[in-house]
XYZ file of C-alpha atoms in Angstrom:
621
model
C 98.012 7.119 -47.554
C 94.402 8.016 -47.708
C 94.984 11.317 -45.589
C 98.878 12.497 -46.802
C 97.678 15.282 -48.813
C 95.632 16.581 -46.370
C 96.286 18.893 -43.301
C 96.513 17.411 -39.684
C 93.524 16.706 -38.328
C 94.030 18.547 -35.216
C 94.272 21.680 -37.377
C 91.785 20.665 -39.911
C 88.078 20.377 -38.919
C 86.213 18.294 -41.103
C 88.605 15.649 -43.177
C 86.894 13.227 -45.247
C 89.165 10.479 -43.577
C 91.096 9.753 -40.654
C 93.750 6.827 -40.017
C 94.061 6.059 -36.240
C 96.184 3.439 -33.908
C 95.823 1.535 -30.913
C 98.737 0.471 -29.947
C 99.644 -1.487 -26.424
C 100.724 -4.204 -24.634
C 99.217 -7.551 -25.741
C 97.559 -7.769 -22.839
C 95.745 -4.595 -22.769
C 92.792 -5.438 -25.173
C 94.128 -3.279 -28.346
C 92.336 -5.442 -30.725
C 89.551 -5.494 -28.563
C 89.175 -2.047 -28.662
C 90.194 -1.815 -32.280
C 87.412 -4.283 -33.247
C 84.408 -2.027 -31.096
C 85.688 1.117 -32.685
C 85.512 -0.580 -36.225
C 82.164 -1.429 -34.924
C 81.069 1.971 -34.090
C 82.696 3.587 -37.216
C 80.355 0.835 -39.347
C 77.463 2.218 -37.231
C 78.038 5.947 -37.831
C 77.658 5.399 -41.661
C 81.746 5.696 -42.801
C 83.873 3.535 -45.004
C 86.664 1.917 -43.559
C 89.302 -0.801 -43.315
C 91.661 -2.207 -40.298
C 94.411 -3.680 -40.275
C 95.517 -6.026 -36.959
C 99.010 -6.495 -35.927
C 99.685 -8.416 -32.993
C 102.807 -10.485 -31.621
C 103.204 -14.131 -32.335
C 103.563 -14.479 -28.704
C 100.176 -15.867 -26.942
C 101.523 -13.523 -24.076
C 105.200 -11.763 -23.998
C 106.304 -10.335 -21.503
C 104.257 -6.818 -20.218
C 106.085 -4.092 -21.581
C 108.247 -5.545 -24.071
C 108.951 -3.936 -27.203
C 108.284 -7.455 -28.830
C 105.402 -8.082 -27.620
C 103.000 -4.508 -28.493
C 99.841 -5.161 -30.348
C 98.275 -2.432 -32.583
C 95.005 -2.208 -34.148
C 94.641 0.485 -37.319
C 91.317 1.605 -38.726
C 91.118 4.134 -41.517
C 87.668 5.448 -41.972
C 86.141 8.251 -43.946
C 83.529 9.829 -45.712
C 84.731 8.789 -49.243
C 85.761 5.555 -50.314
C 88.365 3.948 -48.534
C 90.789 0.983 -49.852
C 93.720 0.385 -47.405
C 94.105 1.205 -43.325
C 96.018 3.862 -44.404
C 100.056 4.128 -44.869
C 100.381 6.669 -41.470
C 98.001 7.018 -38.546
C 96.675 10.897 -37.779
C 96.465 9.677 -34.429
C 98.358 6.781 -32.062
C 96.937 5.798 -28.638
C 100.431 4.629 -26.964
C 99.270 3.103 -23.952
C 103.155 2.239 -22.986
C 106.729 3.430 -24.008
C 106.680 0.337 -25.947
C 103.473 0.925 -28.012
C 105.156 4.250 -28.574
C 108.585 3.494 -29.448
C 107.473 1.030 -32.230
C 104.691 3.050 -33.615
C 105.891 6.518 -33.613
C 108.099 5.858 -36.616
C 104.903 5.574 -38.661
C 102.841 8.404 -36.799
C 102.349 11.255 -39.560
C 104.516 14.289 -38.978
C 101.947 17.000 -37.153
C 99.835 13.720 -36.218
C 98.575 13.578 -32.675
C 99.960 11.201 -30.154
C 97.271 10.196 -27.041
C 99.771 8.507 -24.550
C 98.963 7.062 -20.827
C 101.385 8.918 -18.815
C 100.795 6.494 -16.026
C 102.651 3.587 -17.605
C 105.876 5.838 -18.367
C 107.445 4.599 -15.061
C 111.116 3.977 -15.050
C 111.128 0.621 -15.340
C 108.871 0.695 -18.575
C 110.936 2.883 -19.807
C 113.756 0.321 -19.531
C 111.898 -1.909 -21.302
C 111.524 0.101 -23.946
C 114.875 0.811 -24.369
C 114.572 4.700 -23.448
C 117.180 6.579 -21.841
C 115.235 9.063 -20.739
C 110.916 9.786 -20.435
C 109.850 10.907 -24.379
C 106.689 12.678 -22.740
C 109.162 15.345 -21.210
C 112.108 15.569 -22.603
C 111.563 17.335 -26.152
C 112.077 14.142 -28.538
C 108.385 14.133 -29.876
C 108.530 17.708 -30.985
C 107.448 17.387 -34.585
C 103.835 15.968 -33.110
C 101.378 16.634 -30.749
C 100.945 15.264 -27.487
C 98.589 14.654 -25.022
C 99.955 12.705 -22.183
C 97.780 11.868 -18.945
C 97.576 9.294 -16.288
C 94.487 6.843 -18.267
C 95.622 4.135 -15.875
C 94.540 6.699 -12.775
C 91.501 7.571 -14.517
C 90.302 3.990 -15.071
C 90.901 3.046 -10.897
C 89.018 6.382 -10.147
C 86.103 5.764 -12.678
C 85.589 1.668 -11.521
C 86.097 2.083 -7.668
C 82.106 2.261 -7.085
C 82.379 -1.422 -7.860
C 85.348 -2.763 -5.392
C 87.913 -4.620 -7.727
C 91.558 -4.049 -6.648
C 93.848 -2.055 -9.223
C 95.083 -5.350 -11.484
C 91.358 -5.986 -12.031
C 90.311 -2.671 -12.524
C 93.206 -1.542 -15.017
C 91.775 -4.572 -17.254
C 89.169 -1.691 -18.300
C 91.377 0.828 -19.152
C 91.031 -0.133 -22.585
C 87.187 0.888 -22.226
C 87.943 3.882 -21.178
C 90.290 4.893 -23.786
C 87.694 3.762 -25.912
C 85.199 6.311 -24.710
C 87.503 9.142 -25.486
C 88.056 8.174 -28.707
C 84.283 7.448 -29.161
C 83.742 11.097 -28.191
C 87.168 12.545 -30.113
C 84.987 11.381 -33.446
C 81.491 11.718 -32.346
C 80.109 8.074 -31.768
C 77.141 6.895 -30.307
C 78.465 4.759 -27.173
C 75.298 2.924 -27.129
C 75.893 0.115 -29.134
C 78.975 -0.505 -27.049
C 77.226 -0.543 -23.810
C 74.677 -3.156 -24.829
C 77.474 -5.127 -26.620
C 79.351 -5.020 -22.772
C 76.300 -6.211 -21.162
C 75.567 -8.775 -23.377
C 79.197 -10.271 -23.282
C 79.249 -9.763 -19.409
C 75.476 -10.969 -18.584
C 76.854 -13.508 -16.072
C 79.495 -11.051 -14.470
C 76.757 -7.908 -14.125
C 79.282 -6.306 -11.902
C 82.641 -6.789 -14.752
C 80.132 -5.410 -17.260
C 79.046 -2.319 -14.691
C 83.085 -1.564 -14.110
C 83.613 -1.438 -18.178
C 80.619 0.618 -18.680
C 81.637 3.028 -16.182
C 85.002 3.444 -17.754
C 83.769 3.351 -21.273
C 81.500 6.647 -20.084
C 84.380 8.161 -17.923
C 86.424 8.166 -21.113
C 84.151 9.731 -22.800
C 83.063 12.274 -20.534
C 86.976 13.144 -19.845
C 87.298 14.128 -23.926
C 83.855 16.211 -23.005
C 84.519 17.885 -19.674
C 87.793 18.505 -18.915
C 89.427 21.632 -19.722
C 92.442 20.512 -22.291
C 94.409 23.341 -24.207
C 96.194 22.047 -27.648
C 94.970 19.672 -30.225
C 92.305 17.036 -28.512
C 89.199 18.376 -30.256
C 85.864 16.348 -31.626
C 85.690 15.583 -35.517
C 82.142 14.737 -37.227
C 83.288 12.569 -40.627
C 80.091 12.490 -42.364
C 78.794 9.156 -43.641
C 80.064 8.099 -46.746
C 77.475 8.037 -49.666
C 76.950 4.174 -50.414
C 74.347 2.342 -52.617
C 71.327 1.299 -50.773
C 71.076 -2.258 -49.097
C 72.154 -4.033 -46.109
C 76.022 -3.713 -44.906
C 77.576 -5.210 -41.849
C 81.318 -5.214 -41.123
C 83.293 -8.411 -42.093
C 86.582 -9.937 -41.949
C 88.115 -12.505 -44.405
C 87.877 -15.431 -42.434
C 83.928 -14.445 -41.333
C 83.977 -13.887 -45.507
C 85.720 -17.063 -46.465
C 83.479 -18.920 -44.139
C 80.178 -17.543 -45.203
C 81.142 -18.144 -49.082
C 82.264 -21.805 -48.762
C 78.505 -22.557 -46.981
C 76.933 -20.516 -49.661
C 78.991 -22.314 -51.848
C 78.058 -26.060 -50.671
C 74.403 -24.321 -50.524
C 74.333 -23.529 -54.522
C 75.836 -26.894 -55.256
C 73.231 -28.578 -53.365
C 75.443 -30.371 -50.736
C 76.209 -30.899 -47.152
C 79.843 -29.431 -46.426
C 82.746 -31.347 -44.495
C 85.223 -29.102 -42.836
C 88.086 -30.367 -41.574
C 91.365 -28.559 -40.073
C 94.163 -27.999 -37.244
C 94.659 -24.903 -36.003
C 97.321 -22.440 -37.726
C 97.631 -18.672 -37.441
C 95.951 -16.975 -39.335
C 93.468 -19.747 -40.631
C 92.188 -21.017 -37.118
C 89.412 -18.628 -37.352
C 87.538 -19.912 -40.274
C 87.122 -23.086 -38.351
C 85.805 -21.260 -35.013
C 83.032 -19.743 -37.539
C 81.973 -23.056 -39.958
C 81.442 -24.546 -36.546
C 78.813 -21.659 -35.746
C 76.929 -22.671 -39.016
C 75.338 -26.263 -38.614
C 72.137 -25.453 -39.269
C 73.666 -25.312 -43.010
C 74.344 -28.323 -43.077
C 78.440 -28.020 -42.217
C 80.315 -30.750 -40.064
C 83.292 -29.356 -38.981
C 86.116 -31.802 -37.635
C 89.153 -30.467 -35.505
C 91.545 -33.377 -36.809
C 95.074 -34.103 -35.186
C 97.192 -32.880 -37.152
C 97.467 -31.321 -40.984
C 97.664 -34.583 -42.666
C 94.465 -36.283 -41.155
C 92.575 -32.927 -41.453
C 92.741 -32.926 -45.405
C 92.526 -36.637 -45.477
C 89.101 -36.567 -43.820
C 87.633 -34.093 -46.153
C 89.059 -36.170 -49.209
C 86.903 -38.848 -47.515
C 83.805 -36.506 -47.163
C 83.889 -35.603 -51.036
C 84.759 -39.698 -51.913
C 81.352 -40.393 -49.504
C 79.556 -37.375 -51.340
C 79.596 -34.247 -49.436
C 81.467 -30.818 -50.165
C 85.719 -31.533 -48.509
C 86.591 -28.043 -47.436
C 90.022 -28.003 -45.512
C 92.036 -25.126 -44.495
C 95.577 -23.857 -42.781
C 98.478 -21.436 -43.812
C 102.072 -22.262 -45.679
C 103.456 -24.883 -43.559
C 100.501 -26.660 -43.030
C 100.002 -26.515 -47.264
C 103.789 -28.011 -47.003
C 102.009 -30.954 -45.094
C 99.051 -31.489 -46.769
C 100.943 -31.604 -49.785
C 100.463 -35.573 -50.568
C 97.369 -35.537 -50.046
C 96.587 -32.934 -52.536
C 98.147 -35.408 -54.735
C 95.941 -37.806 -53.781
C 92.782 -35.701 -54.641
C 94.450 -34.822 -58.129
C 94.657 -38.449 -58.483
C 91.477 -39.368 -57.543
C 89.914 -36.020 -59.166
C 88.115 -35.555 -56.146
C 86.396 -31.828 -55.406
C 87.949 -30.402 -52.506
C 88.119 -26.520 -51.579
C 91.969 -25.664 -49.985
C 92.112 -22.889 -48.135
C 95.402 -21.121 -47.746
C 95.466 -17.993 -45.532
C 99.035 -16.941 -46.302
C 101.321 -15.321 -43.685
C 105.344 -14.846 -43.498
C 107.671 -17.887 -44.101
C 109.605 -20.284 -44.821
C 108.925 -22.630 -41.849
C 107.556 -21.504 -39.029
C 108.249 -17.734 -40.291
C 105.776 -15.220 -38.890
C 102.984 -16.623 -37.718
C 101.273 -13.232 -37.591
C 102.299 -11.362 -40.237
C 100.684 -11.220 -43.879
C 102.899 -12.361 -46.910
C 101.673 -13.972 -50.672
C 105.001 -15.753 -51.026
C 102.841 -19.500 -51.670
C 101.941 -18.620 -54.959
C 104.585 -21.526 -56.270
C 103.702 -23.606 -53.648
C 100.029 -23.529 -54.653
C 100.174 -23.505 -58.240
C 103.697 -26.215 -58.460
C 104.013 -26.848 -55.105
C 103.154 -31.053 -55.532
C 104.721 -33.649 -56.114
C 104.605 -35.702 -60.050
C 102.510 -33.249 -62.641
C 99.290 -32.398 -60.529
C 97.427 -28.986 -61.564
C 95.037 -27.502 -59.542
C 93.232 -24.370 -60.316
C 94.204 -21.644 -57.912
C 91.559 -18.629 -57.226
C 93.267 -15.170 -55.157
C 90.863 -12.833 -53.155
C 91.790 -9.502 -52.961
C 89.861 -8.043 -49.795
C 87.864 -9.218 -47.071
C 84.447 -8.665 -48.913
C 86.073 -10.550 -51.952
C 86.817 -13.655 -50.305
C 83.020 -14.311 -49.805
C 82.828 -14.349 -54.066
C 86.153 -16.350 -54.383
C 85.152 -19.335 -52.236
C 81.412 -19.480 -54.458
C 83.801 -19.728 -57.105
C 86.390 -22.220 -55.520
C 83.308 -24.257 -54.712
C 82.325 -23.641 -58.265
C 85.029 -25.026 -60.336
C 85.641 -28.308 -57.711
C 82.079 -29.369 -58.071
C 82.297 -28.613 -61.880
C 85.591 -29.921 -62.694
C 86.332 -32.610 -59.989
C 88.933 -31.213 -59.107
C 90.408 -30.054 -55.819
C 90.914 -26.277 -55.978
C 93.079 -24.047 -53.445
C 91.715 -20.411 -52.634
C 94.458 -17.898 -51.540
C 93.743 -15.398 -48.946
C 96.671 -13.652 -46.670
C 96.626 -12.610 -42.975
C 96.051 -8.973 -43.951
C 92.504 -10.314 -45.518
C 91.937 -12.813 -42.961
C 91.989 -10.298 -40.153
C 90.812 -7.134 -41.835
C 87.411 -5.809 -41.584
C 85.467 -3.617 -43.953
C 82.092 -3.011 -44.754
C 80.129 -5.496 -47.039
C 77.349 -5.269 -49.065
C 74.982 -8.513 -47.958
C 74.473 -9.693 -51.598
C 71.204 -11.161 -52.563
C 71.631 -14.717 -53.110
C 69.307 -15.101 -55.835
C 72.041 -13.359 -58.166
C 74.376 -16.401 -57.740
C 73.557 -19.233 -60.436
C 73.442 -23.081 -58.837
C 75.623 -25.537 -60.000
C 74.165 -28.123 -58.577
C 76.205 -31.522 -58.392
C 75.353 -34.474 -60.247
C 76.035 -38.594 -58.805
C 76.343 -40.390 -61.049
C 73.284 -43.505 -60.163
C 73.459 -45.742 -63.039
C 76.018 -47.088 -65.032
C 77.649 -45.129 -67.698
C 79.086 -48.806 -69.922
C 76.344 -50.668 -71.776
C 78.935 -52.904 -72.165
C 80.336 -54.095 -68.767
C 81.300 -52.465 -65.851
C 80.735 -49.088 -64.758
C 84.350 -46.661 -66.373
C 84.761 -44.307 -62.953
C 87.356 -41.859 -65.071
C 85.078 -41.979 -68.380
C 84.554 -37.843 -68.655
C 82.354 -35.609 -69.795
C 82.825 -32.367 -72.086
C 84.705 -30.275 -69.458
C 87.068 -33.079 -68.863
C 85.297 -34.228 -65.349
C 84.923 -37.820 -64.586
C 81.981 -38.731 -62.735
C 81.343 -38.281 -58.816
C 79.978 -41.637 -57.314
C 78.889 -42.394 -54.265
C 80.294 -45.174 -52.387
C 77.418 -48.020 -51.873
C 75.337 -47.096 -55.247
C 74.250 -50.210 -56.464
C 76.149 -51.867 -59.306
C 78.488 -49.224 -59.698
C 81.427 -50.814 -57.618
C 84.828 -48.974 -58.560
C 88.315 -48.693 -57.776
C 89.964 -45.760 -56.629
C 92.997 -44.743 -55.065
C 96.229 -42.886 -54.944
C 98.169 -45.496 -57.707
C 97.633 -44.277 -61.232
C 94.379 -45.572 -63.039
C 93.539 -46.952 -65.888
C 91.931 -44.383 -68.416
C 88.607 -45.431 -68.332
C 87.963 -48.408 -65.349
C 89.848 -47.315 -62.931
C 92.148 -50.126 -62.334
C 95.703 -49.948 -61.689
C 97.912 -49.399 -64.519
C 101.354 -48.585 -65.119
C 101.707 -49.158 -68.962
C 103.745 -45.897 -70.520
C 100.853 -45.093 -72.914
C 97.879 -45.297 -69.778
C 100.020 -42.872 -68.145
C 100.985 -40.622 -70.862
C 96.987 -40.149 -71.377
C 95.768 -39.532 -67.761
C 98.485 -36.898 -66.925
C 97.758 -35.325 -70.247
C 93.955 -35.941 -69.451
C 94.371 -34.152 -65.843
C 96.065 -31.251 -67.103
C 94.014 -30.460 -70.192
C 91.234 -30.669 -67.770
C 92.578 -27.616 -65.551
C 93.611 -26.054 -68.651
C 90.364 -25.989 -70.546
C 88.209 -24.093 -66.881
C 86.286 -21.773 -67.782
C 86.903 -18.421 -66.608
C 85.918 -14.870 -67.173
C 88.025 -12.921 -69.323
C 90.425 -10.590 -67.588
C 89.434 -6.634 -67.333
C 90.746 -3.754 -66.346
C 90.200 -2.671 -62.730
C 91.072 0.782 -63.596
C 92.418 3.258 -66.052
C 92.721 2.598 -69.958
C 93.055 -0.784 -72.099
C 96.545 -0.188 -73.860
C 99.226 2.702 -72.418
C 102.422 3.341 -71.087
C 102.085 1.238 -67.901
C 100.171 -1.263 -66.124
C 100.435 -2.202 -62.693
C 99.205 -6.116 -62.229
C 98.371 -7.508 -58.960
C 96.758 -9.913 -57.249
C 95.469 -10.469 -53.771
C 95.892 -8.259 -51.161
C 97.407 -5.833 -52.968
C 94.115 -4.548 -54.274
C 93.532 -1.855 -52.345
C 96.763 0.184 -52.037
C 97.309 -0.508 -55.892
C 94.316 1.057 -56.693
C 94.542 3.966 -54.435
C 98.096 4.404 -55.638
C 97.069 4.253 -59.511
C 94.086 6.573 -59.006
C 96.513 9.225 -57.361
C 99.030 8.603 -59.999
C 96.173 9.148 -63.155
C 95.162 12.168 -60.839
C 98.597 13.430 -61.922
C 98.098 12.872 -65.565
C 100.368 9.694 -65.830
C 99.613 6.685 -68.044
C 99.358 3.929 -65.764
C 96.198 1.594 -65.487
C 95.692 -0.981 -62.557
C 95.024 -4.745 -63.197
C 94.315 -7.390 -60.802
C 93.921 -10.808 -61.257
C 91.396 -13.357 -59.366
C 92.109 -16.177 -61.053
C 95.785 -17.095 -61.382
C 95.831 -21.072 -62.361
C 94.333 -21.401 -65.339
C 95.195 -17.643 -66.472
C 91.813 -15.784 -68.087
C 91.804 -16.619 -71.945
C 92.842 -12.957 -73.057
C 95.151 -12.717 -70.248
C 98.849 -12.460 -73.044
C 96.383 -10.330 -75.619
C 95.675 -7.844 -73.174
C 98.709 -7.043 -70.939
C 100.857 -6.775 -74.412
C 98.633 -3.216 -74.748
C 101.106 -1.729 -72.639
C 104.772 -1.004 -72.908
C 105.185 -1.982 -69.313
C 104.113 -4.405 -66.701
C 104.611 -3.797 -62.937
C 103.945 -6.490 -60.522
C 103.479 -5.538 -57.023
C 103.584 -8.805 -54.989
C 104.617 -9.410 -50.831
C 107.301 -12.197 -52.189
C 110.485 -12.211 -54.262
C 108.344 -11.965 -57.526
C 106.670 -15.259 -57.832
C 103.365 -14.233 -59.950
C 105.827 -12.152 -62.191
C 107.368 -15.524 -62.865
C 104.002 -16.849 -63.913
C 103.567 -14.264 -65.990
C 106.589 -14.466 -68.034
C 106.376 -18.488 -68.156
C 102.364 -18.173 -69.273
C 102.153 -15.288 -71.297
C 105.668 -14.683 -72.617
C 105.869 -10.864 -71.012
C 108.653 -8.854 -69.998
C 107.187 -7.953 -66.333
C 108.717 -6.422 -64.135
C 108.642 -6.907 -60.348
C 108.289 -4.512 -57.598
C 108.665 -6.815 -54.425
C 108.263 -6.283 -50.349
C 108.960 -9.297 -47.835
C 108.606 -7.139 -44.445
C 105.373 -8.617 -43.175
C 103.349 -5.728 -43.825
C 100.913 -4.307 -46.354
C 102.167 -2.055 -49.087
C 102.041 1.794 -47.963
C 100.276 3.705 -50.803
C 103.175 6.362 -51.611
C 105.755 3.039 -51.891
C 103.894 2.072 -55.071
C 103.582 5.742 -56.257
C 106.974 6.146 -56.186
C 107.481 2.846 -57.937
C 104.830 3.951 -60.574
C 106.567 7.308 -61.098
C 110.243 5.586 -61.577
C 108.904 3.139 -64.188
C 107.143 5.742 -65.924
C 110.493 7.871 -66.538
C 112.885 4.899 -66.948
């Protein structure tokens, strides 16, 4: 992790990064709190990145070991890649938050719990035999255990709510202390509490007070052992404009700016599906761009609508996660067959089926690049971090317009939910690619030819209602150049070799090398979310002298040109992936390479010293 080398930071006075953990019941406001801290850390100038992990559940029961939400943030004065593999620091606001965080609490790390919810009946919950704050078992840490549920009733009692109402701060207030544990301005929080409370002055009032009676408490009161204030300096960045973003916030903003360069109005249309609701809850913030965003019934008649949108001459944009792919799946077919441009938007998470719903996984890399019925290619474009998604839906926008073509954009929940800081990019460096109708007709010799295509293999886009250029189209094969239904061996021999040399022949940029050498002992391929612990992990690893160079792919359907010519430099190939190995697979079918897979199916981001001990063991084997 970002901070393993380095002393605990209750002994050490000035690290340049710090991983910390809110952890408590789902109902307690952990990624609430989580999100305003992120916001605070953004403020004070550091680098950082979160990482959400919350219950399927929309509400188990209080106290359950099941149903604790966590929030991680690492944050620093250097560069930071991943939340971090251990927190320095958990906030347990229950046994339960404890009990299933304290396994990845740093050894000397410093645990913050609230005594007042160690009652015996949430111990039971929690499965403890006996109270952990007392009886010796969290030795090997350091604690600081006081009533926060006490302190919250004491702090809001000026403002006459009754104890259920007033404990719904206590999440302020343990976000005060931890505002003053790392030296944050609390101002930014108090307007942000007014502003979401300016109907209910009084709620807003009670959460102010507790916010500043957490933070006094870490000020005032007289505490012997390891609570002490940290300044982490801002990190040095390049000037411009930043502002903290998520994936789906990301994903959202690059499919308008997307539609934008291509000079169309966007269609949106989806169902809700953790983790991909969220980009539909944003597009439907951004009308004034032009974006109609359309919460259909069910999977089916969400990406059936924005097939329509692109047939009627607007940008289709549709979205969900794995099983609602599975369900879209004809359809897909359908814009293959109509070579339709249409943006899919799969925000991975744990399967098969139903699986879990909250947890990040990138095991629909077959379903996205084979995953349709009859031979129907799309090209398939992987972000690797919340900031990267913004590029990679330009992109996906890109090639669809382009290439009529329907295109499917890979993010996971890790990216969907993360946060880091982002660059605002200026949007003159983006080149248009502005789409062209097609108005007159293209056959000086009888009717218009609807699949007659240009030099990148594109037929052309017309608009339904364009005078004298009346055409067929549909989901039964089509005659190679009018359009009509054909089933003759030799019509269909050409249009499925027509479709696929199409996706074949994209253009896109060669692939480089994120870090380290071209040509050595060993490189370490990824793509997605993977990004950031890879890269951390290779750095460390070249820090140690070993050969091993990190690449990462964007594009995985079509492959980058010099894709074989440049991973045979090295004598090995290590593929990180959440799955059972599925890009490896591509690999080996595509570019005839012996890679080698390094695999992890437990719902959760790749710890940093996991893929330096990987790297080390295929270095000496």
């Amino acid at each position: 992790m970002a901070t393993q080398d380095a002393d605990p930071i209750t002994h050490n006075a000035s690290p340049d990064a710090v991983v910390v953990r809110f952890a408590g019941d789902s109902g307690d406001g952990m990624q609430l709190t989580g999100g305003q801290f992120t916001l605070s850390t953004a403020l004070a100038g550091n680098d950082l990145a979160t990482f959400p992990d919350f219950p399927a559940e929309i509400r188990a029961p209080q106290g359950t070991l099941f149903g604790v939400s966590a929030f991680q943030i690492n944050f620093g004065s250097r560069e930071i890649s991943t939340a971090g593999d251990a927190p320095d620091v958990l906030v347990a606001m229950n046994p339960a938050a404890l009990k299933v965080n304290l396994s990845s609490l740093k050894p000397g790390g410093l645990i913050i719990a609230d005594s007042g919810e160690f009652t015996k009946r949430n111990l039971e919950k929690a499965k403890y035999e006996s109270n952990p704050l007392g009886d010796g078992s969290l030795a090997q840490w350091d604690l600081l255990a006081f009533d926060i549920s006490a302190l919250t009733i004491e702090a809001v009692k000026d403002f006459g709510l009754g104890n259920k109402d007033a404990l719904r701060s206590k999440n302020m207030w343990t976000l005060g202390l931890a505002l003053w544990m790392f030296d944050r301005d609390r101002q930014p929080l108090i307007d942000w509490l007014n502003a979401k409370f300016k109907t209910k002055p009084d709620i807003a009032a009670a959460n102010v007070a507790a916010l500043n009676a957490g933070h006094a408490y870490g000020e005032t009161a007289e505490l012997s052992g390891p609570l002490k204030q940290l300044h982490i300096a801002p990190v040095k960045s390049d000037p411009g404009l930043y502002r903290t973003i998520t994936g789906a916030e990301a994903v959202s903003l690059g499919l308008v700016a997307g539609a934008q360069l291509a000079g169309l109005p966007m269609f949106f249309g989806g169902y809700p599906i953790t983790p991909a609701s969220s980009i539909l809850h944003h597009l439907a913030r951004l009308k004034e761009f032009g974006v109609t965003t359309f919460q259909a019934e069910d999977e089916i008649a969400a990406i059936c609508a924005s097939i329509g949108a692109s047939y009627a001459g607007q940008l289709g944009v549709t979205s969900s996660s794995g099983p609602g792919i599975a369900l879209k799946g004809e359809a897909m077919g359908l814009a293959v067959m109509t070579e339709m441009p249409l943006v899919i938007v799969n925000s991975q998470r744990g399967g098969p089926s139903t699986g879990l719903p909250t947890k990040t996984e990138q095991s629909d890399l077959y379903q996205a690049v084979y995953g349709r019925n009859g031979d129907a290619p799309i090209p398939v474009v992987a972000a690797s971090s919340p900031g990267d998604v913004f590029e990679c839906a330009i992109e996906a926008c890109r090639i669809a317009v382009e290439y009529m073509t329907p295109v499917m954009l890979l993010t996971d929940g890790y990216i969907a939910n993360a946060a880091e800081p982002w660059k605002v990019p200026d949007v003159d460096s983006f080149e248009p690619f502005t789409a062209k109708f097609l108005t007159e007709n293209n056959n000086p010799d009888g009717k218009v030819l609807p699949y007659k295509r240009d030099a990148k293999g594109a037929r052309p886009w017309i608009k339904p209602g364009t005078p004298g250029l009346m055409h067929r189209i549909g989901g039964i094969e089509k005659n190679e150049g009018t359009g009509n239904i054909d089933y003759s061996p030799e019509n269909h021999q050409a249009m499925t070799d027509a479709r696929k040399a199409k996706i074949d022949g994209i253009t896109v940029p060669d692939q480089g090398v994120t870090l380290g050498d071209e040509g050595g002992k060993l490189a370490v391929v990824g793509w997605g979310s993977t990004f950031g612990p890879i890269r951390r992990a290779v750095d460390n690893c070249r820090k140690k002298g070993l050969d091993v160079s990190h690449i990462h792919f964007r594009h995985i359907w079509p492959l980058p040109a010099n894709s074989g010519e440049l991973l045979r430099k090295y004598d090995k190939v290590l593929v990180p992936e959440m799955n059972t190995g599925q890009f490896k697979t591509v690999l080996r079918d595509q570019l005839l390479v012996d890679a080698q897979p390094y695999t992890k199916t437990s719902g959760q981001p790749f710890k940093i010293a996991e893929l330096e001990a990987a790297i080390e063991l295929a270095l000496a084997e």
